PDB file of C-alpha atoms and ligand atoms in Angstrom:
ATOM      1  CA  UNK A   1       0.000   0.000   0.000  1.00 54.00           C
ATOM      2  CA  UNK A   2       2.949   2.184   0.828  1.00 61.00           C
ATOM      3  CA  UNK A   3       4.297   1.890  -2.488  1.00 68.00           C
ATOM      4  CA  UNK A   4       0.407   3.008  -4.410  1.00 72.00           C
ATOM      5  CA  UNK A   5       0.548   6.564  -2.040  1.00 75.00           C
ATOM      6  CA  UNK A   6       3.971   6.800  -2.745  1.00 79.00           C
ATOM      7  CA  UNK A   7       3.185   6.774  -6.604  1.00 79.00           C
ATOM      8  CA  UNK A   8       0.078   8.884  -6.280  1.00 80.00           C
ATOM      9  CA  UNK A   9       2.081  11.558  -4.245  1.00 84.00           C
ATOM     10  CA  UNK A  10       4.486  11.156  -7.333  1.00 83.00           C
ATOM     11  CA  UNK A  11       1.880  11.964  -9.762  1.00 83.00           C
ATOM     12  CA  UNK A  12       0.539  15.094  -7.854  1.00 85.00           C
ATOM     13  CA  UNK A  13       3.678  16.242  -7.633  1.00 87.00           C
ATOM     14  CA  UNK A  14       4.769  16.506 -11.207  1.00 86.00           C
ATOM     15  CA  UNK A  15       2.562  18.988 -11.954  1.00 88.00           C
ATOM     16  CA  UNK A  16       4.982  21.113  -9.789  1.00 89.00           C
ATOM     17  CA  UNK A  17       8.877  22.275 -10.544  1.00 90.00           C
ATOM     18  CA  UNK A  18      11.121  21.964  -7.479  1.00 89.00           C
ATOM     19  CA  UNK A  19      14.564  21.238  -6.384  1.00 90.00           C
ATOM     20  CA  UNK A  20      14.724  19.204  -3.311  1.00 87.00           C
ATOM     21  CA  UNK A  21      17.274  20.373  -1.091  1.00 86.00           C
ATOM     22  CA  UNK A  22      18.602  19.084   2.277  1.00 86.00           C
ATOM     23  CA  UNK A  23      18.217  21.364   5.618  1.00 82.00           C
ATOM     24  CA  UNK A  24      18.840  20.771   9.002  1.00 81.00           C
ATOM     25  CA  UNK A  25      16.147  20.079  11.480  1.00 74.00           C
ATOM     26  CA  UNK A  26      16.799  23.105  13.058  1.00 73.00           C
ATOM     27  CA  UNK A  27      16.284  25.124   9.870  1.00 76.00           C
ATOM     28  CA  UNK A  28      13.008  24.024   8.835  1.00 71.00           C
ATOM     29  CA  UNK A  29      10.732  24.348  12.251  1.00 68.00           C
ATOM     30  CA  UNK A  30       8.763  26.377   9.289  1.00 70.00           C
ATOM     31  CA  UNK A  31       7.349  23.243   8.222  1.00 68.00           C
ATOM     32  CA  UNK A  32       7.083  21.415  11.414  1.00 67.00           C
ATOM     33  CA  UNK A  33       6.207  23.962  13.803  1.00 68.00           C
ATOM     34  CA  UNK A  34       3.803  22.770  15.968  1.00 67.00           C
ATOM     35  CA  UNK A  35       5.815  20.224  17.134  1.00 64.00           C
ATOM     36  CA  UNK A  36       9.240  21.463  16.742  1.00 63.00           C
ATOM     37  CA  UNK A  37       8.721  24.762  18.169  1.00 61.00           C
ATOM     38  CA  UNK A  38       6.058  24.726  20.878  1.00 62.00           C
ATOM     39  CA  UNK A  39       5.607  27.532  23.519  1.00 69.00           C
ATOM     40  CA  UNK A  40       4.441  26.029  25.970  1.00 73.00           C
ATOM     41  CA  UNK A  41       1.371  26.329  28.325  1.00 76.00           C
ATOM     42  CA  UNK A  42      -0.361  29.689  27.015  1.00 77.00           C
ATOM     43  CA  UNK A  43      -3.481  30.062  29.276  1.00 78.00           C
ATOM     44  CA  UNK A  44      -4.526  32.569  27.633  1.00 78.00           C
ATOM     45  CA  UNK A  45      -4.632  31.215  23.945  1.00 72.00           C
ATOM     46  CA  UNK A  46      -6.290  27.931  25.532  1.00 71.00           C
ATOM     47  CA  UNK A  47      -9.034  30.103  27.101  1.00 74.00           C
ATOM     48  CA  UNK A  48      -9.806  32.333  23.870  1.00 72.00           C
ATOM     49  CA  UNK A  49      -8.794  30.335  20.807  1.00 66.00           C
ATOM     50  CA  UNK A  50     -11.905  28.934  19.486  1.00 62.00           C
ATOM     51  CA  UNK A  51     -11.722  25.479  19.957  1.00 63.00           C
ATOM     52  CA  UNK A  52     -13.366  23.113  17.366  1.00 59.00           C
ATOM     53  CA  UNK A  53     -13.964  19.107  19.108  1.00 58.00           C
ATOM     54  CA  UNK A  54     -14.061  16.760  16.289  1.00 51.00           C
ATOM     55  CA  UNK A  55     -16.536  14.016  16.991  1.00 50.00           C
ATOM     56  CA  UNK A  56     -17.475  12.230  13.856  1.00 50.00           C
ATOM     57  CA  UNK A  57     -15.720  12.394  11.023  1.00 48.00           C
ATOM     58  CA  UNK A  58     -17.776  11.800   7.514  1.00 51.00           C
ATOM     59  CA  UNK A  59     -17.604   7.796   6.942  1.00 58.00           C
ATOM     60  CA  UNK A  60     -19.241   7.112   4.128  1.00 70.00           C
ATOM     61  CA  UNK A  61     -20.399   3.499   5.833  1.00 82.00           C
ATOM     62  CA  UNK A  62     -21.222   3.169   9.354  1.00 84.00           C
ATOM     63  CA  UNK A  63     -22.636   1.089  11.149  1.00 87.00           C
ATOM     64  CA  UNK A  64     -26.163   3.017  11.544  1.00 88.00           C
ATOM     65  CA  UNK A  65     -26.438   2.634   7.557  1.00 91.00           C
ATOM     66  CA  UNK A  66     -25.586  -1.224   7.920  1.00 92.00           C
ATOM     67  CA  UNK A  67     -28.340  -2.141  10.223  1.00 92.00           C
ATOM     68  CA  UNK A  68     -30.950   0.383   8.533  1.00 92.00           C
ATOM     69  CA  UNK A  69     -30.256  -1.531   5.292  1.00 94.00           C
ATOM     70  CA  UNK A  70     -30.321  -5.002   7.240  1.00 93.00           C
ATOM     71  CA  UNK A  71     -33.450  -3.759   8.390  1.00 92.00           C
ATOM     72  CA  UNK A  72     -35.010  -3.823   5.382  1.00 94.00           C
ATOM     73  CA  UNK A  73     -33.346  -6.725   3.417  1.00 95.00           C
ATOM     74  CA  UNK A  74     -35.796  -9.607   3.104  1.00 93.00           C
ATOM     75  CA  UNK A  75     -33.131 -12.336   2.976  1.00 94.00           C
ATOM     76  CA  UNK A  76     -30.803 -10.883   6.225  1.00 95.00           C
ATOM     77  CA  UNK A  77     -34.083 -10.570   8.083  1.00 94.00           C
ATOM     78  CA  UNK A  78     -35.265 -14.172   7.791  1.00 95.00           C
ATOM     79  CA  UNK A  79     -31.129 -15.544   8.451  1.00 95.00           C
ATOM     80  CA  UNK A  80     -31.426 -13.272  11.406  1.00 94.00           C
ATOM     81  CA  UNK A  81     -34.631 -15.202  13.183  1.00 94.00           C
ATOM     82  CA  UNK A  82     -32.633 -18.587  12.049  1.00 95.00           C
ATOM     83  CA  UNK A  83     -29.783 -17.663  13.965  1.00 94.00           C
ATOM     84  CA  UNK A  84     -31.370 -16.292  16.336  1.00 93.00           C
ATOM     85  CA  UNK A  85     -34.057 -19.393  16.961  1.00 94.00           C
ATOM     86  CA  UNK A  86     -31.815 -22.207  15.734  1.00 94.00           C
ATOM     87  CA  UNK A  87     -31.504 -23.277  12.358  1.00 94.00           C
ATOM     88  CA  UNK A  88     -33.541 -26.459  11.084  1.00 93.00           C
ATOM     89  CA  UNK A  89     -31.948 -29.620  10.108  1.00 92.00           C
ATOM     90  CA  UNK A  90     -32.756 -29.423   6.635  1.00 91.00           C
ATOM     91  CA  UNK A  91     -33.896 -25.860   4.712  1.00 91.00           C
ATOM     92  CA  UNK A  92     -36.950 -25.947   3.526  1.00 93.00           C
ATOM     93  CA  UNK A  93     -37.879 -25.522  -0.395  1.00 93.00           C
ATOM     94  CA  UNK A  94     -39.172 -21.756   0.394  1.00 92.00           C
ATOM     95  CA  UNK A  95     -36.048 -21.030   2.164  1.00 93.00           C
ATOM     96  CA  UNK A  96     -33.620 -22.363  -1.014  1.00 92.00           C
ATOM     97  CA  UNK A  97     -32.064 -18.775  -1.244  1.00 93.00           C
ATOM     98  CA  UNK A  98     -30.936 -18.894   2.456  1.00 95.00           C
ATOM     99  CA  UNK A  99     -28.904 -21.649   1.071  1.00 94.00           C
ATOM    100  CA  UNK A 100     -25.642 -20.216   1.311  1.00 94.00           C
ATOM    101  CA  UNK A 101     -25.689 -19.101   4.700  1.00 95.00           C
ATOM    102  CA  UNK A 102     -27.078 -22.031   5.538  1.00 94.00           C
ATOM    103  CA  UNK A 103     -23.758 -23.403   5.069  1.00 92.00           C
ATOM    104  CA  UNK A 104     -22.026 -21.282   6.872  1.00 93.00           C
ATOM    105  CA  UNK A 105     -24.726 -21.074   9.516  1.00 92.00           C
ATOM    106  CA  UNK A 106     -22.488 -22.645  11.921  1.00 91.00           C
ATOM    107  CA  UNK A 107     -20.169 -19.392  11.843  1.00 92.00           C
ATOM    108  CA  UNK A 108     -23.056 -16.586  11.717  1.00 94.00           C
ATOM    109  CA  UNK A 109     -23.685 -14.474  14.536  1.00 93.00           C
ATOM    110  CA  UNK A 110     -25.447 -11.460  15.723  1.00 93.00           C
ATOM    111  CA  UNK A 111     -23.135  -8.683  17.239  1.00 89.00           C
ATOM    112  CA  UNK A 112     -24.666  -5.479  17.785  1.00 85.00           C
ATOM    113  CA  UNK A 113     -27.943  -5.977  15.748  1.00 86.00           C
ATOM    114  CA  UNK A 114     -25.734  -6.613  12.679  1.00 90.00           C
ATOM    115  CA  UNK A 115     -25.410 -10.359  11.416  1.00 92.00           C
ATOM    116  CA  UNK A 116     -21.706 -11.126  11.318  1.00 94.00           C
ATOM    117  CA  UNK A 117     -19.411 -13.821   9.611  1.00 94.00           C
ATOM    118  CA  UNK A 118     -17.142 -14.766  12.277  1.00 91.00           C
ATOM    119  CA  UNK A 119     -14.263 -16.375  10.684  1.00 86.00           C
ATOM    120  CA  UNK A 120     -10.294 -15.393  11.677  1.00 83.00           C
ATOM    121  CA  UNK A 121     -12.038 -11.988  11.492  1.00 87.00           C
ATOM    122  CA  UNK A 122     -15.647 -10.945  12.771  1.00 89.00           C
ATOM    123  CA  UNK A 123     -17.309  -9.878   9.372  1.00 93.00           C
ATOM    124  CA  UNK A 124     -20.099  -7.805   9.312  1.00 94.00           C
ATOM    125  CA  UNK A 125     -22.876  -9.451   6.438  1.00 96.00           C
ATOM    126  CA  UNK A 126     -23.467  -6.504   4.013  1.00 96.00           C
ATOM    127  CA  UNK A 127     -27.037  -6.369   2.719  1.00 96.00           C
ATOM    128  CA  UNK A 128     -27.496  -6.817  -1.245  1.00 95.00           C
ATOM    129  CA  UNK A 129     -28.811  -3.086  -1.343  1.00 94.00           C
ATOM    130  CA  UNK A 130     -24.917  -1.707  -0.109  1.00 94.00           C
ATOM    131  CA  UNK A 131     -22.937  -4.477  -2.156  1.00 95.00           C
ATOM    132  CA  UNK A 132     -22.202  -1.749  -5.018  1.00 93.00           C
ATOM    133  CA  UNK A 133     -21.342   0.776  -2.345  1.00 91.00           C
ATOM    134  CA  UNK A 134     -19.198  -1.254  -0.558  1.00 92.00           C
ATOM    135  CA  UNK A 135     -17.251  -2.419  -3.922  1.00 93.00           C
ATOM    136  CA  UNK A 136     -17.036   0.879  -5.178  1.00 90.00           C
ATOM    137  CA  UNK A 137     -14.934   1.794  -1.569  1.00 89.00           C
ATOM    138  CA  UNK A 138     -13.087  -1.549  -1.743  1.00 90.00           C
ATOM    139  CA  UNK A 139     -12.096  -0.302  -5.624  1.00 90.00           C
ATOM    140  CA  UNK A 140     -11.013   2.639  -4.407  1.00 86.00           C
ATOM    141  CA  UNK A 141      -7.150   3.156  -4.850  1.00 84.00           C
ATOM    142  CA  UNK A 142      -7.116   0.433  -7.340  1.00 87.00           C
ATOM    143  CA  UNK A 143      -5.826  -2.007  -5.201  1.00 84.00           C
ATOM    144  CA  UNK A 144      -6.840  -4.577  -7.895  1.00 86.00           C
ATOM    145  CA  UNK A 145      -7.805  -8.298  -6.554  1.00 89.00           C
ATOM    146  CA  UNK A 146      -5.885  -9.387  -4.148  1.00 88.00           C
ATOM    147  CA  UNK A 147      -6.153  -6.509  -1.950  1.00 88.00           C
ATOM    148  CA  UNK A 148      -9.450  -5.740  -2.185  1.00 91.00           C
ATOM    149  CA  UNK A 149     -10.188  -9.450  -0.759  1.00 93.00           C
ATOM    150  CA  UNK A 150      -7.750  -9.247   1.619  1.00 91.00           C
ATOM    151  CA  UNK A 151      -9.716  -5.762   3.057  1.00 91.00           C
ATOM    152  CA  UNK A 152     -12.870  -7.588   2.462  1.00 93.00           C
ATOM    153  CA  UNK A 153     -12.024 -10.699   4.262  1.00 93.00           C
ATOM    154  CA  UNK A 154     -11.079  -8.577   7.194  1.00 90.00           C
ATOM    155  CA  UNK A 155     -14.635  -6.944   7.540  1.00 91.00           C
ATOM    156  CA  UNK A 156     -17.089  -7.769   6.020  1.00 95.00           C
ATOM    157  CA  UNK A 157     -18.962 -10.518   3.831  1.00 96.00           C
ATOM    158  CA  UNK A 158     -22.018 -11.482   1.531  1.00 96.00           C
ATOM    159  CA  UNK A 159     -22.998 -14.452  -1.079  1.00 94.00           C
ATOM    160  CA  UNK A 160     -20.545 -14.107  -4.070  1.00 94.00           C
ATOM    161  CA  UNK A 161     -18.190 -11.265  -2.526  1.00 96.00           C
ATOM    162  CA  UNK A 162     -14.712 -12.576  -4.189  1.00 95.00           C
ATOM    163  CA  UNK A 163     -16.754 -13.270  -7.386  1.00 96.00           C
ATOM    164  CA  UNK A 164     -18.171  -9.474  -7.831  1.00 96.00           C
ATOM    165  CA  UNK A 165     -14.278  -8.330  -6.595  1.00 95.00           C
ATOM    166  CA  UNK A 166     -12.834 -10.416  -9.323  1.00 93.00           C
ATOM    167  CA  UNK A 167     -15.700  -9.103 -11.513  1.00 94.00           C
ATOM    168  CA  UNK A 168     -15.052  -5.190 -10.564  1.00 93.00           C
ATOM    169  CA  UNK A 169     -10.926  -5.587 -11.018  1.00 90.00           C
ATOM    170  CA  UNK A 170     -11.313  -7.096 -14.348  1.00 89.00           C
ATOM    171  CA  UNK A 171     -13.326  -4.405 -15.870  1.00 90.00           C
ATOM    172  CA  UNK A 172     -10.868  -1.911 -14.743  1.00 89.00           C
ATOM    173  CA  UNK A 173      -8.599  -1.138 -16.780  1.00 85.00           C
ATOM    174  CA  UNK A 174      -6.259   1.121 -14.333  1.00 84.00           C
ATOM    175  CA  UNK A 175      -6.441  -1.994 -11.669  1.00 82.00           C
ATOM    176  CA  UNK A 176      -4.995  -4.474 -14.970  1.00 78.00           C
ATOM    177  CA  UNK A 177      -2.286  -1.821 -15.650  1.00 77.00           C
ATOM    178  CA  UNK A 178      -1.196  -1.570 -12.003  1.00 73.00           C
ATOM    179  CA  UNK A 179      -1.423  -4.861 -10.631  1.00 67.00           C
ATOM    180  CA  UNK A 180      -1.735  -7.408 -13.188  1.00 66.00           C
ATOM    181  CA  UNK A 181      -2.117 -11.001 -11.904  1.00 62.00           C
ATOM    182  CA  UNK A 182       1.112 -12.198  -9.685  1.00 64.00           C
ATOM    183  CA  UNK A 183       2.723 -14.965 -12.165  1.00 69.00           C
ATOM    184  CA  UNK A 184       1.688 -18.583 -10.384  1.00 71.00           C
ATOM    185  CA  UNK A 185       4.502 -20.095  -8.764  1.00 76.00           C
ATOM    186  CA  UNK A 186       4.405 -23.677  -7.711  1.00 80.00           C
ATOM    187  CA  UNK A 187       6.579 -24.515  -5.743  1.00 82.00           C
ATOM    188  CA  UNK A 188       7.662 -28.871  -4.449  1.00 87.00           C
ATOM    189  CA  UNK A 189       7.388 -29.752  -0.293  1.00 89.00           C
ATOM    190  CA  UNK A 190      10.309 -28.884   1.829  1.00 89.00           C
ATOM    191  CA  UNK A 191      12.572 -32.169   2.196  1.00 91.00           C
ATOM    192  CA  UNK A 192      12.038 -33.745   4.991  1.00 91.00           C
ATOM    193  CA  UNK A 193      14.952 -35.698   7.283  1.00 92.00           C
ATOM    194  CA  UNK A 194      12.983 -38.095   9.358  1.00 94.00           C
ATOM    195  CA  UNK A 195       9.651 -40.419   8.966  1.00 92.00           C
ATOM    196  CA  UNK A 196       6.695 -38.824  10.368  1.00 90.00           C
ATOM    197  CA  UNK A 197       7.682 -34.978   9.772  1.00 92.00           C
ATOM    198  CA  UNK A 198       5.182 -34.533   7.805  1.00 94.00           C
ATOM    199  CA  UNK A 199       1.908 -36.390   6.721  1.00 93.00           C
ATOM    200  CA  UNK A 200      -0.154 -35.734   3.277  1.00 94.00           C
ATOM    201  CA  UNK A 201      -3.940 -36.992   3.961  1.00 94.00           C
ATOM    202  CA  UNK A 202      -6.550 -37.092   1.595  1.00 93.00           C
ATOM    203  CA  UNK A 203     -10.089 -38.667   0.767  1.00 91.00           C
ATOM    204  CA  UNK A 204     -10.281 -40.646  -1.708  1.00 91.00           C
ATOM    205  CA  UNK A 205     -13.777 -41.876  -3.824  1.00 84.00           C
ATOM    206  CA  UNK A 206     -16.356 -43.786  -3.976  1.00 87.00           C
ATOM    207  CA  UNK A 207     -14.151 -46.287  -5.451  1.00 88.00           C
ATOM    208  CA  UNK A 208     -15.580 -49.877  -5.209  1.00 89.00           C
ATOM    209  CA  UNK A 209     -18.244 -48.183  -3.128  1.00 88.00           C
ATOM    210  CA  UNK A 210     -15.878 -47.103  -0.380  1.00 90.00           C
ATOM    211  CA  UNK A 211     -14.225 -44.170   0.285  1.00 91.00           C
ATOM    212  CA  UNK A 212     -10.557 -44.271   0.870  1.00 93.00           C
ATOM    213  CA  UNK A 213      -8.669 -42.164   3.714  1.00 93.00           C
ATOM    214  CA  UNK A 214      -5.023 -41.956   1.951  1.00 94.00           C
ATOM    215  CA  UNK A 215      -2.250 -41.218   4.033  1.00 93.00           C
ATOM    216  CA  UNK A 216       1.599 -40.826   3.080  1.00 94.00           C
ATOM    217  CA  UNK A 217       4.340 -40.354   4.872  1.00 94.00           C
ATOM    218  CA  UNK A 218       6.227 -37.959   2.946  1.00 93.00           C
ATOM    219  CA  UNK A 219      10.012 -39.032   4.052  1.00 94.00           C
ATOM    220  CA  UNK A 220       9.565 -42.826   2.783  1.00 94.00           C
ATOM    221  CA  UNK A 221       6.172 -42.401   0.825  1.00 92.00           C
ATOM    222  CA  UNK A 222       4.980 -44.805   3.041  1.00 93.00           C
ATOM    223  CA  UNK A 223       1.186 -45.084   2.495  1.00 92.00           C
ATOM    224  CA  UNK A 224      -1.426 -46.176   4.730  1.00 90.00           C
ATOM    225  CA  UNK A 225      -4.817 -46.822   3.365  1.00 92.00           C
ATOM    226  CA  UNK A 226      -8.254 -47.448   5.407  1.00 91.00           C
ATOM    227  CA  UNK A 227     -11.304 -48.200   4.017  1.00 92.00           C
ATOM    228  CA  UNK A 228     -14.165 -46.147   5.258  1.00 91.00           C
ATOM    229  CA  UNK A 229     -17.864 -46.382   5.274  1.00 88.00           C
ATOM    230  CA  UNK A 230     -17.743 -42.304   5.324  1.00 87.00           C
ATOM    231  CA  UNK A 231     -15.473 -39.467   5.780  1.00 86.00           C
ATOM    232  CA  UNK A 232     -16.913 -37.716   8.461  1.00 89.00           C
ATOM    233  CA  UNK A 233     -14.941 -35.803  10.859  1.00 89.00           C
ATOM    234  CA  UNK A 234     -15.371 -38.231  13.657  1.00 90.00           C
ATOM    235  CA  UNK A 235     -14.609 -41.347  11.316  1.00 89.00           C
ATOM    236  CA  UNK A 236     -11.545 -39.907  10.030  1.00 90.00           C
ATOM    237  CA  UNK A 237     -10.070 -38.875  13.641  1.00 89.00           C
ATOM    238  CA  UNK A 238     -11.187 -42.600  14.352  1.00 89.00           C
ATOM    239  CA  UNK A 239      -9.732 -43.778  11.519  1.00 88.00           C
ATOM    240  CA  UNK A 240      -6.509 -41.998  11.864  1.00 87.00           C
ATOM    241  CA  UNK A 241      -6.121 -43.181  15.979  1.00 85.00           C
ATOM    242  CA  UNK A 242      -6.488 -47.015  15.120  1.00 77.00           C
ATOM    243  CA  UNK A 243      -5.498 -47.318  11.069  1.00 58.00           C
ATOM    244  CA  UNK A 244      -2.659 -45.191  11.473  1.00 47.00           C
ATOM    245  CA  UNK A 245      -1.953 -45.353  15.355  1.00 43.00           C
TER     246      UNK A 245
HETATM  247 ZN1   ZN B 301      -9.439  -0.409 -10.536  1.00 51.01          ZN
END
């Protein structure tokens, strides 16, 4: 990020002419001077200086506008009650839309009246009707792909969010000049010195109506294979404490 304000102040400032010159701190308290060159206690400035608190700065998003438009969403509203009264086992055919938070119902939340995403980060769920709005910030900068998911995945969340991100980057042309796609680098496993540093486990199937828990030790390639009826997390830790113990 450092490097995108250090090439917009760049651009503003070749519509000036200057010659940079060196001065000693001492010589320049012109530019620095309320913290190079302070006073003092002045009682009398504090008393009759008008004084200006700043309490709220202009965001264009807060969280007021978040919950107004959760308010009103149809969809939030109805994941809301679910995660507030429990989710049912199975979703109903009415409630097919719900269908991707469904499957991350285990992870939604409610903090502060606003339904949240808690992942590594606690994401607020933005409501279709701020999506654009939201992009638009994200986009702002140009940060192109990467870094706009990596803000997004910080705060906030909806259905399709890295889809509309790739979406918005790609029809940008200034975001394709600046930071066009990393080249893909694969890359082999570290060696490894001794059996047991390191494990590669992986389903396998249906094959001949099984599924297959595969695991290989990567120092000899050793592999151990169980058959299992399914791959659920408690077969597989099963599994892996007798098949493999
Ligand atoms: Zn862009």
């Amino acid at each position: 990020m450092t490097s995108h304000r250090l090439q917009r102040w760049a651009i503003i400032l070749m519509a000036y002419q200057y010659v940079v010159k060196y001065r000693k701190t001492t010589e320049h308290g012109n530019a620095d001077a309320l913290s190079r060159l302070p006073l003092g206690y002045d009682k009398n400035f504090d008393d009759e200086e008008a004084r200006y608190n700043v309490r709220e700065l202009y965001t264009p998003i807060n969280a007021e506008i978040i919950c107004r438009h959760a308010e009103n969403d149809k969809v939030l509203k109805r994941v809301c009650s679910y995660v507030q009264r429990g989710w049912p086992e199975k979703l109903s055919p009415q409630d097919a839309d719900l269908r991707p938070f469904f499957n991350h119902r285990f992870a939604l939340t409610i903090k502060s009246n606003l339904p949240c995403l808690q992942t590594e980060y606690n994401r607020v769920i933005i409501p279709a009707s701020l999506c654009g709005q939201i992009l638009r910030l994200l986009h702002d900068g140009h940060w192109g792909v990467t870094k706009m998911k990596q803000l997004a995945r910080r705060n906030i969340w909806w259905v399709n969010m890295d889809k509309d991100i790739v979406e918005m980057c790609s029809n940008c042309d200034i975001c394709k000049v600046v930071n066009p796609a990393p080249a893909r680098q694969y890359e082999s496993w570290p060696d490894t010195n001794r059996p047991w540093e390191r494990v590669h486990i992986d389903s396998a199937g249906p094959v001949f109506n099984s599924m297959w828990l595969i695991c290989v030790d990567a120092f000899s390639q050793f592999p151990f294979i169980v058959q299992m009826t399914t791959t659920t997390t408690v077969h597989t830790i099963s599994a892996l404490s007798c098949g493999c113990g």
